mmCIF file of C-alpha atoms and ligand atoms in Angstrom:
data_model
loop_
_atom_site.group_PDB
_atom_site.id
_atom_site.type_symbol
_atom_site.label_atom_id
_atom_site.label_comp_id
_atom_site.label_asym_id
_atom_site.label_seq_id
_atom_site.Cartn_x
_atom_site.Cartn_y
_atom_site.Cartn_z
ATOM 1 C CA MET B 1 -18.837 0.634 24.718
ATOM 2 C CA ALA B 2 -16.567 -1.778 25.107
ATOM 3 C CA GLU B 3 -16.179 -2.711 29.301
ATOM 4 C CA ASN B 4 -12.355 -2.286 30.650
ATOM 5 C CA LEU B 5 -10.718 -5.817 30.571
ATOM 6 C CA LEU B 6 -7.523 -4.116 32.208
ATOM 7 C CA GLU B 7 -7.254 -1.212 34.984
ATOM 8 C CA VAL B 8 -4.123 -0.015 36.358
ATOM 9 C CA LYS B 9 -3.722 1.401 39.351
ATOM 10 C CA ASN B 10 -1.468 3.907 40.699
ATOM 11 C CA LEU B 11 1.285 1.287 39.380
ATOM 12 C CA LYS B 12 4.643 1.800 41.516
ATOM 13 C CA LYS B 13 7.475 -0.842 40.730
ATOM 14 C CA TYR B 14 10.684 0.288 43.281
ATOM 15 C CA PHE B 15 14.166 -2.183 42.523
ATOM 16 C CA PRO B 16 16.105 -1.296 45.460
ATOM 17 C CA VAL B 17 19.681 -0.771 45.155
ATOM 18 C CA LYS B 18 21.921 -2.161 48.084
ATOM 19 C CA ALA B 19 25.222 -1.695 48.824
ATOM 20 C CA GLY B 20 28.151 -2.651 51.552
ATOM 21 C CA VAL B 21 29.234 -5.458 53.030
ATOM 22 C CA PHE B 22 25.984 -5.900 54.763
ATOM 23 C CA LYS B 23 23.979 -4.781 52.048
ATOM 24 C CA ARG B 24 21.572 -2.633 53.009
ATOM 25 C CA THR B 25 19.251 -0.427 50.367
ATOM 26 C CA VAL B 26 20.663 2.431 50.258
ATOM 27 C CA ALA B 27 18.340 3.807 47.365
ATOM 28 C CA HIS B 28 15.470 2.131 45.045
ATOM 29 C CA VAL B 29 15.072 2.301 41.126
ATOM 30 C CA LYS B 30 11.355 3.930 40.260
ATOM 31 C CA ALA B 31 11.020 1.989 36.758
ATOM 32 C CA VAL B 32 7.253 2.443 37.502
ATOM 33 C CA ASP B 33 6.405 5.404 39.697
ATOM 34 C CA ASP B 34 2.773 5.561 40.035
ATOM 35 C CA ILE B 35 0.680 5.398 36.700
ATOM 36 C CA SER B 36 -2.780 4.770 35.869
ATOM 37 C CA PHE B 37 -4.215 3.264 32.576
ATOM 38 C CA ALA B 38 -7.207 1.235 31.248
ATOM 39 C CA VAL B 39 -7.260 -1.213 28.378
ATOM 40 C CA LYS B 40 -10.926 -2.034 26.886
ATOM 41 C CA GLU B 41 -12.003 -5.242 26.049
ATOM 42 C CA GLY B 42 -11.034 -6.315 22.300
ATOM 43 C CA GLU B 43 -8.493 -2.864 22.499
ATOM 44 C CA THR B 44 -4.876 -1.888 21.792
ATOM 45 C CA LEU B 45 -2.941 -0.144 23.865
ATOM 46 C CA GLY B 46 -0.013 1.159 22.823
ATOM 47 C CA LEU B 47 3.020 1.309 25.493
ATOM 48 C CA VAL B 48 5.675 3.909 24.175
ATOM 49 C CA GLY B 49 9.131 5.081 25.248
ATOM 50 C CA GLU B 50 12.501 5.017 25.083
ATOM 51 C CA SER B 51 14.535 2.443 26.721
ATOM 52 C CA GLY B 52 14.713 2.097 30.623
ATOM 53 C CA CYS B 53 11.497 4.331 30.909
ATOM 54 C CA GLY B 54 9.709 1.617 32.559
ATOM 55 C CA LYS B 55 7.379 -0.067 30.455
ATOM 56 C CA SER B 56 8.685 -3.448 30.179
ATOM 57 C CA THR B 57 8.598 -3.102 34.110
ATOM 58 C CA THR B 58 5.183 -1.617 33.253
ATOM 59 C CA GLY B 59 4.090 -5.239 31.299
ATOM 60 C CA ARG B 60 5.923 -7.714 33.798
ATOM 61 C CA THR B 61 4.182 -6.246 37.254
ATOM 62 C CA ILE B 62 0.727 -6.667 34.982
ATOM 63 C CA LEU B 63 1.689 -10.022 34.584
ATOM 64 C CA ARG B 64 3.202 -10.348 38.286
ATOM 65 C CA LEU B 65 6.504 -12.109 36.618
ATOM 66 C CA LEU B 66 7.489 -8.842 39.185
ATOM 67 C CA GLU B 67 5.601 -8.274 42.797
ATOM 68 C CA ALA B 68 4.069 -5.042 42.487
ATOM 69 C CA THR B 69 5.456 -2.356 45.241
ATOM 70 C CA ALA B 70 2.380 -0.384 45.064
ATOM 71 C CA GLY B 71 -1.295 0.130 43.061
ATOM 72 C CA GLU B 72 -3.784 -1.983 41.920
ATOM 73 C CA ILE B 73 -3.957 -4.189 38.604
ATOM 74 C CA VAL B 74 -7.963 -4.848 38.221
ATOM 75 C CA PHE B 75 -8.236 -7.712 35.383
ATOM 76 C CA LYS B 76 -12.011 -8.667 34.801
ATOM 77 C CA GLY B 77 -13.208 -6.143 37.903
ATOM 78 C CA GLN B 78 -10.173 -8.427 40.463
ATOM 79 C CA ASN B 79 -7.728 -6.769 41.767
ATOM 80 C CA ILE B 80 -4.747 -9.280 41.275
ATOM 81 C CA LEU B 81 -2.671 -8.611 43.260
ATOM 82 C CA THR B 82 -4.221 -10.190 46.039
ATOM 83 C CA TYR B 83 -3.940 -13.528 44.538
ATOM 84 C CA ASP B 84 -2.524 -16.533 45.970
ATOM 85 C CA ARG B 85 -0.409 -18.854 43.562
ATOM 86 C CA LYS B 86 -3.323 -21.531 42.717
ATOM 87 C CA GLN B 87 -5.665 -18.051 41.765
ATOM 88 C CA MET B 88 -2.599 -16.712 39.346
ATOM 89 C CA ARG B 89 -1.558 -20.359 37.875
ATOM 90 C CA LYS B 90 -5.158 -20.181 36.345
ATOM 91 C CA LEU B 91 -5.336 -16.653 35.267
ATOM 92 C CA ARG B 92 -1.700 -16.975 33.632
ATOM 93 C CA LYS B 93 -4.049 -18.510 31.216
ATOM 94 C CA GLU B 94 -5.643 -15.504 30.365
ATOM 95 C CA MET B 95 -2.585 -13.345 30.409
ATOM 96 C CA GLN B 96 0.080 -14.125 28.153
ATOM 97 C CA ILE B 97 2.889 -12.907 27.069
ATOM 98 C CA ILE B 98 4.981 -12.043 23.859
ATOM 99 C CA PHE B 99 8.735 -11.587 24.251
ATOM 100 C CA GLN B 100 10.849 -9.431 22.677
ATOM 101 C CA ASP B 101 13.959 -11.492 21.506
ATOM 102 C CA PRO B 102 11.970 -14.559 19.571
ATOM 103 C CA TYR B 103 15.830 -16.117 19.623
ATOM 104 C CA ALA B 104 16.388 -16.392 23.367
ATOM 105 C CA SER B 105 12.089 -17.163 24.641
ATOM 106 C CA LEU B 106 12.145 -20.309 22.667
ATOM 107 C CA ASN B 107 13.889 -23.599 24.429
ATOM 108 C CA PRO B 108 16.991 -24.447 21.999
ATOM 109 C CA ARG B 109 16.529 -28.021 23.045
ATOM 110 C CA MET B 110 12.741 -28.749 22.333
ATOM 111 C CA THR B 111 10.935 -29.107 18.725
ATOM 112 C CA VAL B 112 7.909 -26.726 17.751
ATOM 113 C CA GLY B 113 5.649 -28.756 18.350
ATOM 114 C CA ASN B 114 6.795 -29.066 22.002
ATOM 115 C CA ILE B 115 7.179 -25.632 22.818
ATOM 116 C CA VAL B 116 3.180 -24.964 21.289
ATOM 117 C CA GLY B 117 1.805 -28.060 23.207
ATOM 118 C CA GLU B 118 3.869 -27.022 26.715
ATOM 119 C CA ALA B 119 1.269 -24.412 27.492
ATOM 120 C CA ILE B 120 -1.630 -26.536 26.624
ATOM 121 C CA ASP B 121 0.069 -29.653 28.759
ATOM 122 C CA LEU B 122 0.316 -27.467 31.459
ATOM 123 C CA HIS B 123 -3.594 -26.543 31.065
ATOM 124 C CA ASN B 124 -4.730 -29.469 30.556
ATOM 125 C CA LEU B 125 -6.396 -28.087 27.830
ATOM 126 C CA ALA B 126 -6.484 -31.588 25.180
ATOM 127 C CA ALA B 127 -8.032 -34.908 25.935
ATOM 128 C CA SER B 128 -5.656 -36.556 25.265
ATOM 129 C CA LYS B 129 -2.200 -36.590 22.972
ATOM 130 C CA LYS B 130 -3.972 -36.686 19.872
ATOM 131 C CA GLU B 131 -6.142 -33.652 20.278
ATOM 132 C CA ARG B 132 -3.189 -31.824 21.457
ATOM 133 C CA ASN B 133 -1.668 -32.254 18.600
ATOM 134 C CA GLU B 134 -3.980 -31.308 15.925
ATOM 135 C CA MET B 135 -4.544 -28.192 18.431
ATOM 136 C CA VAL B 136 -0.863 -27.741 17.720
ATOM 137 C CA ARG B 137 -1.252 -28.340 14.051
ATOM 138 C CA GLU B 138 -4.041 -25.701 13.839
ATOM 139 C CA LEU B 139 -2.508 -22.810 15.642
ATOM 140 C CA LEU B 140 0.876 -23.444 14.043
ATOM 141 C CA GLU B 141 -1.592 -23.151 10.545
ATOM 142 C CA LYS B 142 -3.313 -19.762 12.318
ATOM 143 C CA VAL B 143 0.201 -18.122 12.442
ATOM 144 C CA GLY B 144 1.500 -18.982 9.273
ATOM 145 C CA LEU B 145 3.313 -21.909 9.584
ATOM 146 C CA GLY B 146 2.788 -25.161 7.943
ATOM 147 C CA SER B 147 2.333 -28.803 10.313
ATOM 148 C CA GLU B 148 5.526 -29.873 9.031
ATOM 149 C CA TYR B 149 7.191 -27.587 11.289
ATOM 150 C CA MET B 150 6.193 -29.917 14.291
ATOM 151 C CA GLN B 151 9.470 -31.595 14.930
ATOM 152 C CA ARG B 152 11.773 -28.675 13.772
ATOM 153 C CA TYR B 153 13.773 -27.555 16.836
ATOM 154 C CA PRO B 154 13.796 -23.242 17.035
ATOM 155 C CA HIS B 155 17.375 -22.683 15.698
ATOM 156 C CA GLU B 156 16.370 -23.864 11.958
ATOM 157 C CA PHE B 157 13.372 -20.510 11.935
ATOM 158 C CA SER B 158 14.018 -17.146 10.564
ATOM 159 C CA GLY B 159 13.188 -14.203 13.157
ATOM 160 C CA GLY B 160 10.713 -13.323 11.978
ATOM 161 C CA GLN B 161 9.593 -17.428 11.670
ATOM 162 C CA ARG B 162 10.790 -17.493 15.748
ATOM 163 C CA GLN B 163 8.501 -14.411 16.202
ATOM 164 C CA ARG B 164 5.596 -16.381 14.745
ATOM 165 C CA ILE B 165 6.234 -19.794 16.767
ATOM 166 C CA GLY B 166 6.225 -17.546 20.586
ATOM 167 C CA VAL B 167 3.060 -16.375 18.870
ATOM 168 C CA ALA B 168 1.520 -20.060 18.629
ATOM 169 C CA ARG B 169 2.619 -20.443 21.861
ATOM 170 C CA ALA B 170 1.097 -17.345 23.682
ATOM 171 C CA LEU B 171 -2.231 -18.050 21.822
ATOM 172 C CA ALA B 172 -1.859 -21.651 22.590
ATOM 173 C CA VAL B 173 -4.207 -21.495 26.010
ATOM 174 C CA ASP B 174 -6.960 -18.946 24.325
ATOM 175 C CA PRO B 175 -6.090 -16.110 26.589
ATOM 176 C CA LYS B 176 -7.698 -13.106 26.636
ATOM 177 C CA LEU B 177 -5.220 -10.252 27.080
ATOM 178 C CA ILE B 178 -1.579 -10.654 25.766
ATOM 179 C CA ILE B 179 1.346 -8.470 26.166
ATOM 180 C CA ALA B 180 3.271 -8.355 23.771
ATOM 181 C CA ASP B 181 6.696 -6.652 24.356
ATOM 182 C CA GLU B 182 8.250 -5.023 21.812
ATOM 183 C CA PRO B 183 7.526 -8.089 19.806
ATOM 184 C CA VAL B 184 9.423 -7.000 16.378
ATOM 185 C CA SER B 185 12.043 -4.827 17.474
ATOM 186 C CA ALA B 186 14.278 -7.753 16.881
ATOM 187 C CA LEU B 187 13.176 -8.420 13.570
ATOM 188 C CA ASP B 188 14.279 -6.742 10.415
ATOM 189 C CA VAL B 189 12.353 -3.652 9.489
ATOM 190 C CA SER B 190 10.757 -5.736 5.972
ATOM 191 C CA VAL B 191 9.549 -8.606 8.457
ATOM 192 C CA GLN B 192 7.791 -6.449 11.184
ATOM 193 C CA ALA B 193 5.289 -5.281 9.166
ATOM 194 C CA GLN B 194 4.363 -9.293 8.177
ATOM 195 C CA VAL B 195 4.699 -9.578 12.412
ATOM 196 C CA VAL B 196 1.584 -6.947 13.139
ATOM 197 C CA ASN B 197 -0.248 -7.561 10.309
ATOM 198 C CA LEU B 198 -0.224 -11.145 11.823
ATOM 199 C CA LEU B 199 -1.331 -9.948 15.214
ATOM 200 C CA GLN B 200 -3.847 -7.277 14.175
ATOM 201 C CA ASP B 201 -5.440 -10.772 12.017
ATOM 202 C CA LEU B 202 -5.495 -12.725 15.250
ATOM 203 C CA GLN B 203 -6.871 -10.268 17.435
ATOM 204 C CA LYS B 204 -9.695 -9.442 14.811
ATOM 205 C CA GLU B 205 -10.538 -13.434 15.187
ATOM 206 C CA PHE B 206 -9.934 -14.143 18.792
ATOM 207 C CA GLY B 207 -10.956 -10.839 20.512
ATOM 208 C CA LEU B 208 -7.738 -10.762 22.526
ATOM 209 C CA THR B 209 -6.611 -7.332 24.016
ATOM 210 C CA PHE B 210 -3.218 -5.831 23.387
ATOM 211 C CA LEU B 211 -0.744 -4.473 25.523
ATOM 212 C CA PHE B 212 1.817 -3.239 23.101
ATOM 213 C CA ILE B 213 4.662 -2.237 24.218
ATOM 214 C CA ALA B 214 7.818 -0.753 21.941
ATOM 215 C CA HIS B 215 10.214 2.162 22.272
ATOM 216 C CA ASP B 216 9.080 4.030 18.509
ATOM 217 C CA LEU B 217 5.936 5.588 17.797
ATOM 218 C CA SER B 218 6.158 4.552 14.342
ATOM 219 C CA VAL B 219 5.718 0.953 15.583
ATOM 220 C CA VAL B 220 2.503 1.122 17.177
ATOM 221 C CA LYS B 221 0.792 4.300 15.077
ATOM 222 C CA HIS B 222 -0.088 0.626 12.423
ATOM 223 C CA ILE B 223 -1.894 -1.441 15.247
ATOM 224 C CA SER B 224 -2.540 0.621 18.546
ATOM 225 C CA ASP B 225 -6.437 2.152 19.500
ATOM 226 C CA ARG B 226 -4.353 4.718 21.730
ATOM 227 C CA VAL B 227 -1.604 5.536 22.546
ATOM 228 C CA ALA B 228 0.554 5.690 26.374
ATOM 229 C CA VAL B 229 3.942 7.235 26.123
ATOM 230 C CA MET B 230 5.837 7.038 29.236
ATOM 231 C CA TYR B 231 9.103 9.251 30.355
ATOM 232 C CA LEU B 232 11.043 7.445 33.035
ATOM 233 C CA GLY B 233 8.828 5.483 35.322
ATOM 234 C CA LYS B 234 5.020 7.826 34.048
ATOM 235 C CA ILE B 235 3.057 8.411 31.746
ATOM 236 C CA VAL B 236 2.753 11.690 30.610
ATOM 237 C CA GLU B 237 0.719 11.314 27.814
ATOM 238 C CA LEU B 238 -2.215 9.117 26.657
ATOM 239 C CA THR B 239 -5.252 10.065 23.877
ATOM 240 C CA ASP B 240 -6.518 7.902 20.896
ATOM 241 C CA LYS B 241 -3.991 7.231 18.538
ATOM 242 C CA ASP B 242 -5.192 9.570 15.622
ATOM 243 C CA ASP B 243 -4.881 12.537 18.420
ATOM 244 C CA LEU B 244 -1.786 11.721 18.713
ATOM 245 C CA TYR B 245 -0.215 11.586 15.693
ATOM 246 C CA ASN B 246 -2.173 14.816 15.131
ATOM 247 C CA ASN B 247 -1.817 16.687 17.931
ATOM 248 C CA PRO B 248 0.513 15.856 20.504
ATOM 249 C CA LYS B 249 0.189 18.105 23.292
ATOM 250 C CA HIS B 250 3.001 16.907 25.648
ATOM 251 C CA PRO B 251 6.987 18.497 24.125
ATOM 252 C CA TYR B 252 8.040 14.562 24.885
ATOM 253 C CA THR B 253 5.797 13.280 22.233
ATOM 254 C CA GLN B 254 6.615 16.119 20.084
ATOM 255 C CA SER B 255 10.298 15.102 20.414
ATOM 256 C CA LEU B 256 9.669 11.492 19.641
ATOM 257 C CA LEU B 257 7.396 12.327 16.985
ATOM 258 C CA SER B 258 9.492 14.502 14.655
ATOM 259 C CA ALA B 259 11.982 12.097 15.055
ATOM 260 C CA ILE B 260 9.487 9.494 12.842
ATOM 261 C CA PRO B 261 10.603 10.504 8.940
ATOM 262 C CA GLU B 262 8.226 11.853 7.109
ATOM 263 C CA ALA B 263 6.618 9.546 4.224
ATOM 264 C CA ASP B 264 5.702 12.681 1.698
ATOM 265 C CA PRO B 265 9.070 14.074 0.592
ATOM 266 C CA LYS B 266 6.799 17.703 0.335
ATOM 267 C CA LYS B 267 5.887 17.734 4.180
ATOM 268 C CA LYS B 268 9.007 19.304 5.770
ATOM 269 C CA LYS B 269 8.388 18.258 9.509
ATOM 270 C CA GLU B 270 11.382 19.876 11.888
ATOM 271 C CA ARG B 271 13.319 17.152 14.275
ATOM 272 C CA ILE B 272 13.265 18.566 17.952
ATOM 273 C CA ILE B 273 16.622 16.827 19.441
ATOM 274 C CA LEU B 274 16.539 16.323 22.768
ATOM 275 C CA GLU B 275 19.375 17.393 25.303
ATOM 276 C CA GLY B 276 21.139 15.305 27.123
ATOM 277 C CA ASP B 277 20.400 11.421 27.989
ATOM 278 C CA VAL B 278 17.113 10.349 29.846
ATOM 279 C CA PRO B 279 18.736 10.719 33.860
ATOM 280 C CA SER B 280 19.170 7.954 36.226
ATOM 281 C CA PRO B 281 15.439 6.771 37.800
ATOM 282 C CA VAL B 282 17.078 6.003 41.098
ATOM 283 C CA ASP B 283 16.759 9.864 41.204
ATOM 284 C CA PRO B 284 14.588 11.843 39.044
ATOM 285 C CA PRO B 285 14.759 15.211 38.197
ATOM 286 C CA SER B 286 12.486 17.520 40.721
ATOM 287 C CA GLY B 287 9.032 18.823 39.632
ATOM 288 C CA CYS B 288 8.498 17.068 35.787
ATOM 289 C CA ARG B 289 10.687 14.929 35.175
ATOM 290 C CA PHE B 290 10.990 16.205 31.690
ATOM 291 C CA HIS B 291 12.528 19.212 32.126
ATOM 292 C CA PRO B 292 16.443 19.082 32.062
ATOM 293 C CA ARG B 293 15.260 18.196 28.926
ATOM 294 C CA CYS B 294 12.021 19.890 27.896
ATOM 295 C CA PRO B 295 13.105 22.610 25.318
ATOM 296 C CA LYS B 296 10.105 24.461 26.262
ATOM 297 C CA ALA B 297 10.968 24.112 30.173
ATOM 298 C CA PHE B 298 10.030 27.315 32.357
ATOM 299 C CA ALA B 299 10.620 28.262 36.502
ATOM 300 C CA LYS B 300 8.292 25.863 37.804
ATOM 301 C CA CYS B 301 8.524 22.560 35.917
ATOM 302 C CA SER B 302 11.466 22.151 38.155
ATOM 303 C CA GLU B 303 9.794 22.669 41.002
ATOM 304 C CA VAL B 304 6.100 21.317 40.731
ATOM 305 C CA GLU B 305 4.642 18.000 39.598
ATOM 306 C CA PRO B 306 2.397 18.622 36.888
ATOM 307 C CA GLU B 307 -0.823 16.418 37.240
ATOM 308 C CA PHE B 308 -1.698 13.944 35.049
ATOM 309 C CA LYS B 309 -5.006 15.614 33.502
ATOM 310 C CA GLU B 310 -7.760 15.232 30.748
ATOM 311 C CA TYR B 311 -7.359 18.005 28.139
ATOM 312 C CA GLY B 312 -9.413 16.882 25.664
ATOM 313 C CA ALA B 313 -12.537 14.452 25.466
ATOM 314 C CA GLY B 314 -10.376 11.212 26.357
ATOM 315 C CA HIS B 315 -6.923 13.153 25.868
ATOM 316 C CA PHE B 316 -4.842 12.880 29.039
ATOM 317 C CA ALA B 317 -1.670 14.849 29.050
ATOM 318 C CA ALA B 318 1.052 16.316 32.263
ATOM 319 C CA CYS B 319 2.570 19.073 31.052
ATOM 320 C CA HIS B 320 2.355 22.562 33.021
ATOM 321 C CA LEU B 321 2.139 24.533 29.615
ATOM 322 C CA LEU B 322 -1.296 23.099 28.491
ATOM 323 C CA GLU B 323 -2.915 24.407 32.410
ATOM 324 C CA ASP B 324 -4.490 28.132 32.258
HETATM 325 FE FE1 SF4 N 1 8.085 20.574 29.664
HETATM 326 FE FE2 SF4 N 1 7.745 22.163 31.859
HETATM 327 FE FE3 SF4 N 1 6.175 20.621 30.162
HETATM 328 FE FE4 SF4 N 1 7.849 19.460 31.961
HETATM 329 S S1 SF4 N 1 6.169 20.314 32.267
HETATM 330 S S2 SF4 N 1 7.112 18.532 29.935
HETATM 331 S S3 SF4 N 1 9.568 21.019 31.407
HETATM 332 S S4 SF4 N 1 7.002 22.517 30.137
#
């Protein structure tokens, strides 16, 4: 059984809402509100939910690109929220991020060789320029780009190729954990599978651990070992991938799954349409946050927050319907 590489414990990330001439804090956006999960070494955990549910904030808070409001982020047994700058600088080598937008995340004035080589330089990973260039060449080849691209600039590449450059940059420092923040959402559907397959191949080759963030359950299906579903700052369900797709317990997960088109036209699936928009995380609904939109809500749902509990081996969910 693999060990936990990352443990997120009761993590909260609130953003203050300021108003008035004195810019006083009048409220908080509760983007991430008390979530806990672990990612085992070598596994891929998919983190899924509609936009604004807090999944990207979770990824950025784990990397400390945003400072947590409360909770613990335990990486290799150490709570990294206690780390000072120097310790964090060292740690950044082990935790990398691949951004959603391959157009915005690459410096347009730098050649691909320098974009990928920058991290090698920053962490002094090469003894000479020759060695550094050799490393860059190898990395580009690993992501399916020839070394002839080293002197080119990002605008000369397609979206899929740019995302490959982003992957090579993340790999340059030999990380343990990669947080892939919607890495294929900005790409054409035809290119998405290629990038997902590439990430899977690299995971095997380098023993990587992934937190794979997506807004769509169909994207994470292929790559994830387990999947966590987020709604309005909370994790509402977390389990093994097959279990989630075959036996979703939470009404929100059921509605997300019903939106995925069925490949086999003979299999009929009833689409569950959710009413209304996702409520504001400044003032989330009482009780179960999903209750204003839940087709199965009953009286207790608006009054009592359901506990996130285990219902069957490794299958966690937060819903009153599951309680006996
Ligand atoms: Fe729906 Fe109630 Fe379950 Fe929330 S607790 S998901 S509102 S049934």
